[in-house]
């Protein structure tokens, strides 16, 4: 009779371990959904505006047949403003894939602005025939990853993994303890 009641108690301990394992699975699923949510929201905000990014401003000079500096670096999601002035003749500024085409006059600042919403290189080129080598007058904006965003994502994954591991080990402990108790009574 006594042994019977102990067994009943032990069975409920095993149930607790199973419950904790189940809970850890549910929690990891919730974390996974959270992660997806963060990814989707951050993508939307990057497309809509500089929510995740910074305001970056660059002064660029145009002359036959190059832009100076020829290459600038920004992060994904940054709002990029280019202030361009010509040092000789009239040049142009056409930005691939952003529908921007402006003229750059000598001694006069032309300001264009866009959100760097795709990684890689954004090329811009001269769009006013300014001499022999006009077709080679090209500049580029290098769009690097947004480390703040990826850092936050990595932390979320670590936290989720840690929680699952902790719950798993606690479940194992309870299972071990109930097995020890079984040995004691047998
Ligand atoms: Cu500068 Cu064409």
Coordinates of N, CA and C and ligand atoms in Angstrom, one line a residue:
X1 N 0.9 -1.2 0.0 CA 0.0 0.0 0.0 C 0.9 1.3 0.0
X2 N 1.9 1.3 0.9 CA 2.8 2.4 1.0 C 3.6 2.6 -0.3
X3 N 4.1 1.4 -0.8 CA 4.9 1.4 -2.0 C 4.0 2.0 -3.2
X4 N 2.7 1.6 -3.2 CA 1.8 2.0 -4.2 C 1.7 3.6 -4.3
X5 N 1.5 4.2 -3.1 CA 1.4 5.7 -3.1 C 2.7 6.3 -3.5
X6 N 3.9 5.8 -3.1 CA 5.1 6.4 -3.5 C 5.2 6.4 -5.1
X7 N 4.8 5.2 -5.7 CA 4.9 5.1 -7.1 C 4.0 6.2 -7.8
X8 N 2.9 6.4 -7.2 CA 2.0 7.5 -7.7 C 2.7 8.8 -7.7
X9 N 3.4 9.1 -6.6 CA 4.1 10.3 -6.5 C 5.2 10.5 -7.6
X10 N 5.9 9.3 -7.8 CA 7.0 9.3 -8.8 C 6.5 9.6 -10.2
X11 N 5.3 9.0 -10.5 CA 4.8 9.1 -11.8 C 4.5 10.6 -12.1
X12 N 4.0 11.3 -11.0 CA 3.7 12.8 -11.2 C 5.0 13.6 -11.4
X13 N 6.2 13.1 -10.8 CA 7.4 13.8 -11.1 C 7.8 13.6 -12.5
X14 N 7.7 12.4 -13.1 CA 8.0 12.2 -14.5 C 7.1 13.1 -15.4
X15 N 5.9 13.3 -15.0 CA 5.0 14.1 -15.7 C 5.5 15.6 -15.7
X16 N 6.1 16.0 -14.6 CA 6.6 17.3 -14.5 C 7.8 17.6 -15.5
X17 N 8.7 16.5 -15.5 CA 9.8 16.6 -16.5 C 9.3 16.8 -17.9
X18 N 8.3 15.9 -18.2 CA 7.7 16.0 -19.6 C 7.1 17.3 -19.8
X19 N 6.4 17.9 -18.8 CA 5.8 19.2 -18.9 C 6.8 20.3 -19.2
X20 N 8.0 20.2 -18.4 CA 9.0 21.2 -18.6 C 9.6 21.1 -20.1
X21 N 9.8 19.9 -20.5 CA 10.3 19.7 -21.9 C 9.3 20.3 -22.9
X22 N 8.1 20.0 -22.7 CA 7.0 20.6 -23.6 C 7.0 22.1 -23.5
X23 N 7.2 22.6 -22.3 CA 7.2 24.1 -22.1 C 8.4 24.7 -22.9
X24 N 9.5 24.0 -22.8 CA 10.7 24.6 -23.5 C 10.5 24.6 -25.0
X25 N 9.8 23.6 -25.5 CA 9.5 23.5 -26.9 C 8.6 24.7 -27.3
X26 N 7.5 24.9 -26.5 CA 6.6 26.0 -26.8 C 7.3 27.3 -26.7
X27 N 8.2 27.5 -25.7 CA 8.9 28.7 -25.6 C 9.8 29.0 -26.8
X28 N 10.5 28.0 -27.2 CA 11.4 28.2 -28.3 C 10.6 28.5 -29.6
X29 N 9.4 28.0 -29.7 CA 8.5 28.3 -30.8 C 8.1 29.8 -30.8
X30 N 7.8 30.2 -29.5 CA 7.4 31.6 -29.3 C 8.6 32.5 -29.7
X31 N 9.8 32.2 -29.2 CA 11.0 33.0 -29.6 C 11.2 33.1 -31.1
X32 N 10.9 31.9 -31.7 CA 11.1 31.9 -33.2 C 10.1 32.8 -33.9
X33 N 8.9 32.9 -33.4 CA 7.9 33.8 -34.0 C 8.3 35.2 -33.7
X34 N 8.8 35.5 -32.5 CA 9.3 36.8 -32.2 C 10.4 37.3 -33.1
X35 N 11.3 36.3 -33.4 CA 12.4 36.6 -34.3 C 12.0 37.0 -35.7
X36 N 11.0 36.2 -36.2 CA 10.4 36.4 -37.5 C 9.8 37.8 -37.5
X37 N 9.1 38.1 -36.5 CA 8.4 39.4 -36.3 C 9.4 40.6 -36.4
X38 N 10.5 40.4 -35.7 CA 11.6 41.5 -35.7 C 12.1 41.6 -37.1
X39 N 12.4 40.5 -37.8 CA 12.9 40.5 -39.1 C 12.0 41.3 -40.1
X40 N 10.7 40.9 -40.0 CA 9.7 41.5 -40.9 C 9.6 43.0 -40.6
X41 N 9.4 43.4 -39.3 CA 9.2 44.8 -39.0 C 10.4 45.6 -39.4
X42 N 11.6 45.1 -39.2 CA 12.8 45.9 -39.5 C 12.9 46.1 -41.0
X43 N 12.5 45.0 -41.8 CA 12.6 45.2 -43.3 C 11.6 46.3 -43.7
X44 N 10.4 46.2 -43.1 CA 9.4 47.2 -43.5 C 9.8 48.6 -43.2
X45 N 10.4 48.8 -42.0 CA 10.8 50.1 -41.6 C 12.0 50.6 -42.5
X46 N 12.8 49.7 -42.9 CA 13.9 50.1 -43.8 C 13.4 50.6 -45.1
X47 N 12.4 49.9 -45.6 CA 11.8 50.3 -46.9 C 11.1 51.6 -46.8
X48 N 10.5 51.9 -45.7 CA 9.6 53.0 -45.5 C 10.4 54.3 -45.2
X49 N 11.5 54.2 -44.5 CA 12.3 55.3 -44.1 C 13.5 55.0 -43.2
X50 N 14.1 55.9 -42.6 CA 15.4 55.7 -41.9 C 15.2 55.2 -40.5
X51 N 14.1 54.5 -40.2 CA 13.7 54.1 -38.8 C 14.9 53.4 -38.1
X52 N 15.5 52.4 -38.8 CA 16.6 51.7 -38.2 C 18.0 52.3 -38.5
X53 N 18.0 53.2 -39.4 CA 19.3 53.7 -39.9 C 19.6 55.1 -39.4
X54 N 20.7 55.6 -39.9 CA 21.2 56.9 -39.5 C 21.1 57.9 -40.6
X55 N 21.2 59.2 -40.3 CA 21.3 60.2 -41.3 C 22.7 60.4 -41.7
X56 N 23.1 60.2 -43.0 CA 24.4 60.4 -43.4 C 24.5 61.4 -44.5
X57 N 25.5 62.3 -44.4 CA 25.6 63.4 -45.4 C 27.0 63.4 -45.9
X58 N 27.1 63.5 -47.3 CA 28.4 63.5 -47.9 C 28.5 64.7 -48.9
X59 N 29.7 65.3 -48.9 CA 30.0 66.4 -49.8 C 30.9 65.8 -50.9
X60 N 30.4 65.9 -52.2 CA 31.1 65.3 -53.3 C 31.3 66.4 -54.4
X61 N 32.5 66.4 -54.9 CA 32.8 67.3 -56.0 C 32.9 66.5 -57.3
X62 N 32.3 67.1 -58.4 CA 32.3 66.5 -59.7 C 33.2 67.3 -60.6
X63 N 34.1 66.6 -61.3 CA 34.9 67.2 -62.4 C 35.2 66.2 -63.5
X64 N 35.6 66.7 -64.7 CA 35.9 65.8 -65.8 C 37.1 64.8 -65.4
X65 N 36.9 63.6 -65.2 CA 35.7 62.8 -65.4 C 35.5 61.8 -64.3
X66 N 35.4 62.4 -63.1 CA 35.2 61.6 -61.9 C 34.5 62.4 -60.8
X67 N 34.0 61.6 -59.8 CA 33.4 62.2 -58.6 C 34.5 62.0 -57.5
X68 N 34.6 62.9 -56.6 CA 35.5 62.8 -55.5 C 34.8 63.1 -54.2
X69 N 34.8 62.1 -53.2 CA 35.5 60.8 -53.3 C 34.7 59.9 -54.3
X70 N 35.3 58.9 -54.9 CA 34.6 58.1 -55.9 C 33.7 57.0 -55.2
X71 N 34.0 56.8 -53.9 CA 33.2 55.7 -53.3 C 32.9 56.1 -51.8
X72 N 31.7 56.0 -51.4 CA 31.3 56.2 -50.0 C 30.7 55.0 -49.4
X73 N 30.8 54.8 -48.1 CA 30.2 53.7 -47.4 C 29.1 54.0 -46.4
X74 N 28.0 53.3 -46.5 CA 26.9 53.5 -45.6 C 26.4 52.2 -45.1
X75 N 25.4 52.2 -44.2 CA 24.8 51.0 -43.7 C 23.4 50.8 -44.2
X76 N 23.0 49.6 -44.3 CA 21.6 49.3 -44.7 C 20.6 50.1 -43.8
X77 N 19.7 50.8 -44.5 CA 18.7 51.6 -43.7 C 19.0 53.0 -43.5
X78 N 20.3 53.4 -43.8 CA 20.7 54.8 -43.6 C 20.0 55.7 -44.7
X79 N 19.7 57.0 -44.2 CA 19.2 58.0 -45.2 C 20.5 58.7 -45.7
X80 N 20.7 58.6 -47.0 CA 22.0 59.2 -47.5 C 21.6 60.5 -48.3
X81 N 22.3 61.5 -47.9 CA 22.2 62.8 -48.6 C 23.5 63.2 -49.2
X82 N 23.5 63.4 -50.6 CA 24.7 63.8 -51.3 C 24.6 65.3 -51.7
X83 N 25.6 66.0 -51.3 CA 25.7 67.4 -51.7 C 26.8 67.5 -52.7
X84 N 26.4 67.7 -54.0 CA 27.4 67.6 -55.1 C 27.6 69.0 -55.8
X85 N 28.8 69.3 -56.0 CA 29.2 70.6 -56.7 C 30.1 70.3 -57.8
X86 N 30.0 71.0 -58.9 CA 30.9 70.8 -60.0 C 32.1 71.8 -59.9
X87 N 33.3 71.3 -60.3 CA 34.4 72.2 -60.3 C 34.8 72.7 -61.7
X88 N 34.1 72.2 -62.7 CA 34.4 72.7 -64.1 C 33.1 73.0 -64.9
X89 N 32.7 72.0 -65.6 CA 31.5 72.1 -66.5 C 30.2 71.5 -65.8
X90 N 29.1 71.6 -66.6 CA 27.9 71.0 -66.0 C 28.0 69.5 -66.1
X91 N 27.7 68.8 -65.0 CA 27.7 67.3 -65.0 C 26.3 66.9 -64.5
X92 N 26.1 65.6 -64.5 CA 24.8 65.1 -64.0 C 25.0 64.1 -62.9
X93 N 23.9 63.7 -62.3 CA 23.9 62.7 -61.2 C 22.7 61.8 -61.4
X94 N 22.9 60.6 -61.9 CA 21.8 59.7 -62.1 C 22.1 58.5 -61.2
X95 N 21.2 58.2 -60.3 CA 21.4 57.1 -59.3 C 20.6 55.9 -59.8
X96 N 21.3 54.8 -60.1 CA 20.7 53.5 -60.5 C 19.6 53.0 -59.5
X97 N 18.5 52.8 -60.0 CA 17.4 52.1 -59.2 C 16.7 53.0 -58.2
X98 N 17.0 54.3 -58.2 CA 16.3 55.1 -57.2 C 15.5 56.3 -57.9
X99 N 15.5 56.3 -59.3 CA 14.8 57.3 -60.0 C 15.2 58.7 -59.8
X100 N 16.5 58.8 -59.5 CA 17.1 60.2 -59.2 C 18.0 60.6 -60.4
X101 N 17.7 61.7 -61.0 CA 18.5 62.3 -62.0 C 18.6 63.8 -61.9
X102 N 19.7 64.3 -61.5 CA 19.9 65.8 -61.3 C 21.0 66.3 -62.1
X103 N 21.0 67.6 -62.2 CA 22.1 68.3 -62.9 C 23.0 69.0 -61.8
X104 N 24.3 68.9 -62.1 CA 25.3 69.5 -61.2 C 26.0 70.7 -61.8
X105 N 25.7 71.9 -61.4 CA 26.3 73.1 -62.0 C 27.6 73.5 -61.3
X106 N 28.5 74.2 -62.0 CA 29.7 74.7 -61.4 C 29.4 75.7 -60.3
X107 N 30.0 75.5 -59.1 CA 29.8 76.4 -58.0 C 28.5 76.5 -57.4
X108 N 27.7 75.5 -57.7 CA 26.3 75.5 -57.1 C 26.0 74.1 -56.6
X109 N 25.5 74.0 -55.3 CA 25.3 72.7 -54.7 C 24.0 72.1 -55.1
X110 N 24.1 70.8 -55.6 CA 22.9 70.0 -55.9 C 22.7 69.0 -54.8
X111 N 21.6 68.9 -54.2 CA 21.3 68.0 -53.0 C 20.4 66.9 -53.4
X112 N 20.8 65.6 -53.3 CA 19.9 64.5 -53.5 C 19.9 63.6 -52.3
X113 N 18.8 62.9 -52.0 CA 18.6 62.2 -50.8 C 17.8 60.9 -51.1
X114 N 18.3 59.8 -50.5 CA 17.6 58.5 -50.6 C 17.9 57.6 -49.5
X115 N 17.1 56.5 -49.3 CA 17.3 55.6 -48.2 C 18.0 54.4 -48.8
X116 N 19.2 54.0 -48.3 CA 19.9 52.8 -48.8 C 19.2 51.6 -48.3
X117 N 18.2 51.1 -49.1 CA 17.4 50.0 -48.6 C 17.7 48.6 -49.3
X118 N 18.8 48.5 -49.9 CA 19.3 47.2 -50.4 C 20.8 47.1 -50.3
X119 N 21.3 46.0 -49.8 CA 22.7 45.8 -49.6 C 23.5 45.7 -50.9
X120 N 24.8 46.0 -50.9 CA 25.6 45.9 -52.1 C 26.0 47.3 -52.5
X121 N 26.2 47.4 -53.9 CA 26.6 48.7 -54.4 C 25.5 49.4 -55.1
X122 N 25.4 50.7 -54.8 CA 24.5 51.5 -55.6 C 25.4 52.4 -56.5
X123 N 25.3 52.3 -57.8 CA 26.1 53.1 -58.7 C 25.4 54.3 -59.1
X124 N 26.1 55.4 -59.2 CA 25.6 56.6 -59.7 C 26.5 57.1 -60.8
X125 N 26.0 57.8 -61.8 CA 26.8 58.1 -63.0 C 26.4 59.5 -63.5
X126 N 27.3 60.1 -64.3 CA 27.0 61.4 -64.9 C 26.0 61.2 -66.0
X127 N 25.0 62.1 -66.1 CA 24.0 62.0 -67.1 C 23.9 63.2 -68.0
X128 N 25.0 64.0 -68.0 CA 25.1 65.1 -68.9 C 26.4 65.0 -69.7
X129 N 26.3 65.0 -71.0 CA 27.5 64.7 -71.8 C 28.5 65.9 -71.5
X130 N 29.7 65.5 -71.0 CA 30.6 66.5 -70.5 C 32.0 66.4 -71.1
X131 N 32.2 65.5 -72.1 CA 33.5 65.3 -72.7 C 33.7 63.9 -73.1
X132 N 34.9 63.6 -73.6 CA 35.3 62.3 -74.2 C 35.0 61.2 -73.2
X133 N 35.4 61.3 -72.0 CA 35.3 60.2 -71.0 C 34.0 60.3 -70.2
X134 N 33.1 61.0 -70.6 CA 31.8 61.1 -69.9 C 31.2 59.8 -69.5
X135 N 31.2 58.7 -70.4 CA 30.6 57.5 -70.0 C 31.3 56.8 -68.9
X136 N 32.5 57.2 -68.5 CA 33.3 56.6 -67.4 C 33.2 57.3 -66.1
X137 N 32.3 58.4 -66.1 CA 32.2 59.2 -64.9 C 31.2 58.5 -64.0
X138 N 31.7 57.6 -63.1 CA 30.8 56.8 -62.3 C 31.3 56.9 -60.8
X139 N 30.3 56.9 -59.9 CA 30.7 56.8 -58.5 C 29.9 55.7 -57.8
X140 N 30.2 55.3 -56.6 CA 29.4 54.3 -56.0 C 29.2 54.4 -54.5
X141 N 28.0 54.0 -54.0 CA 27.7 54.0 -52.6 C 27.7 52.5 -52.2
X142 N 28.6 52.2 -51.3 CA 28.7 50.8 -50.8 C 27.8 50.6 -49.6
X143 N 26.8 49.8 -49.7 CA 25.8 49.6 -48.6 C 26.2 48.3 -47.8
X144 N 26.7 48.5 -46.6 CA 27.1 47.4 -45.7 C 26.0 47.0 -44.8
X145 N 26.2 45.9 -44.1 CA 25.1 45.4 -43.2 C 24.9 46.3 -42.0
X146 N 23.7 46.2 -41.5 CA 23.4 47.0 -40.3 C 23.7 46.2 -39.1
X147 N 24.9 46.4 -38.4 CA 25.3 45.5 -37.3 C 24.4 45.6 -36.1
X148 N 23.8 46.8 -35.9 CA 23.0 47.0 -34.7 C 21.8 46.0 -34.8
X149 N 21.2 45.9 -36.0 CA 20.1 45.0 -36.2 C 20.5 43.5 -36.0
X150 N 21.6 43.2 -36.6 CA 22.1 41.8 -36.5 C 22.5 41.4 -35.1
X151 N 23.1 42.4 -34.4 CA 23.5 42.2 -33.0 C 22.2 41.9 -32.1
X152 N 21.2 42.6 -32.3 CA 19.9 42.4 -31.6 C 19.4 41.0 -31.9
X153 N 19.4 40.7 -33.1 CA 18.9 39.3 -33.5 C 19.7 38.2 -32.9
X154 N 21.1 38.4 -32.9 CA 21.9 37.4 -32.3 C 21.6 37.2 -30.8
X155 N 21.4 38.4 -30.1 CA 21.1 38.3 -28.7 C 19.8 37.6 -28.4
X156 N 18.8 37.8 -29.3 CA 17.5 37.1 -29.1 C 17.7 35.6 -29.3
X157 N 18.5 35.2 -30.3 CA 18.7 33.8 -30.5 C 19.4 33.2 -29.3
X158 N 20.5 33.9 -28.8 CA 21.2 33.4 -27.6 C 20.3 33.2 -26.4
X159 N 19.4 34.2 -26.2 CA 18.5 34.2 -25.0 C 17.6 33.0 -25.2
X160 N 17.0 32.8 -26.4 CA 16.1 31.7 -26.6 C 16.8 30.3 -26.4
X161 N 18.0 30.2 -26.9 CA 18.8 29.0 -26.8 C 19.1 28.7 -25.3
X162 N 19.5 29.8 -24.6 CA 19.8 29.6 -23.1 C 18.6 29.2 -22.3
X163 N 17.4 29.7 -22.6 CA 16.2 29.4 -21.9 C 15.9 27.9 -22.1
X164 N 15.9 27.5 -23.4 CA 15.6 26.1 -23.7 C 16.5 25.2 -23.0
X165 N 17.9 25.5 -23.1 CA 18.9 24.6 -22.4 C 18.6 24.5 -20.9
X166 N 18.3 25.7 -20.3 CA 18.1 25.7 -18.8 C 16.9 24.8 -18.5
X167 N 15.8 25.0 -19.2 CA 14.6 24.2 -18.9 C 14.8 22.7 -19.2
X168 N 15.6 22.4 -20.2 CA 15.9 21.0 -20.5 C 16.7 20.4 -19.4
X169 N 17.7 21.1 -18.9 CA 18.5 20.6 -17.8 C 17.7 20.4 -16.5
X170 N 16.8 21.4 -16.3 CA 16.0 21.3 -15.1 C 15.1 20.0 -15.1
X171 N 14.6 19.8 -16.3 CA 13.8 18.6 -16.6 C 14.5 17.3 -16.3
X172 N 15.8 17.3 -16.8 CA 16.7 16.1 -16.6 C 17.0 15.9 -15.1
X173 N 17.2 17.0 -14.4 CA 17.5 17.0 -13.0 C 16.3 16.3 -12.2
X174 N 15.1 16.7 -12.5 CA 13.9 16.2 -11.9 C 13.8 14.7 -12.2
X175 N 14.1 14.3 -13.5 CA 14.0 13.0 -13.9 C 15.0 12.1 -13.1
X176 N 16.3 12.6 -13.0 CA 17.3 11.9 -12.3 C 16.9 11.7 -10.8
X177 N 16.4 12.8 -10.2 CA 16.0 12.7 -8.8 C 14.9 11.7 -8.6
X178 N 13.9 11.6 -9.5 CA 12.9 10.6 -9.3 C 13.4 9.2 -9.5
X179 N 14.4 9.1 -10.4 CA 15.0 7.8 -10.6 C 15.8 7.3 -9.4
X180 N 16.5 8.3 -8.7 CA 17.2 8.0 -7.5 C 16.2 7.5 -6.4
X181 N 15.1 8.2 -6.4 CA 14.0 7.9 -5.4 C 13.5 6.5 -5.6
X182 N 13.3 6.1 -6.9 CA 12.8 4.8 -7.3 C 13.8 3.7 -6.8
X183 N 15.1 4.0 -7.0 CA 16.2 3.0 -6.5 C 16.1 2.9 -5.0
X184 N 15.8 4.0 -4.3 CA 15.8 4.0 -2.8 C 14.6 3.1 -2.3
X185 N 13.5 3.1 -2.9 CA 12.3 2.4 -2.4 C 12.3 0.9 -2.9
X186 N 13.0 0.6 -4.0 CA 13.0 -0.7 -4.6 C 13.8 -1.7 -3.8
Ligands
LIG1 CU1 30.3 64.4 -66.3 CU2 29.2 63.6 -68.1

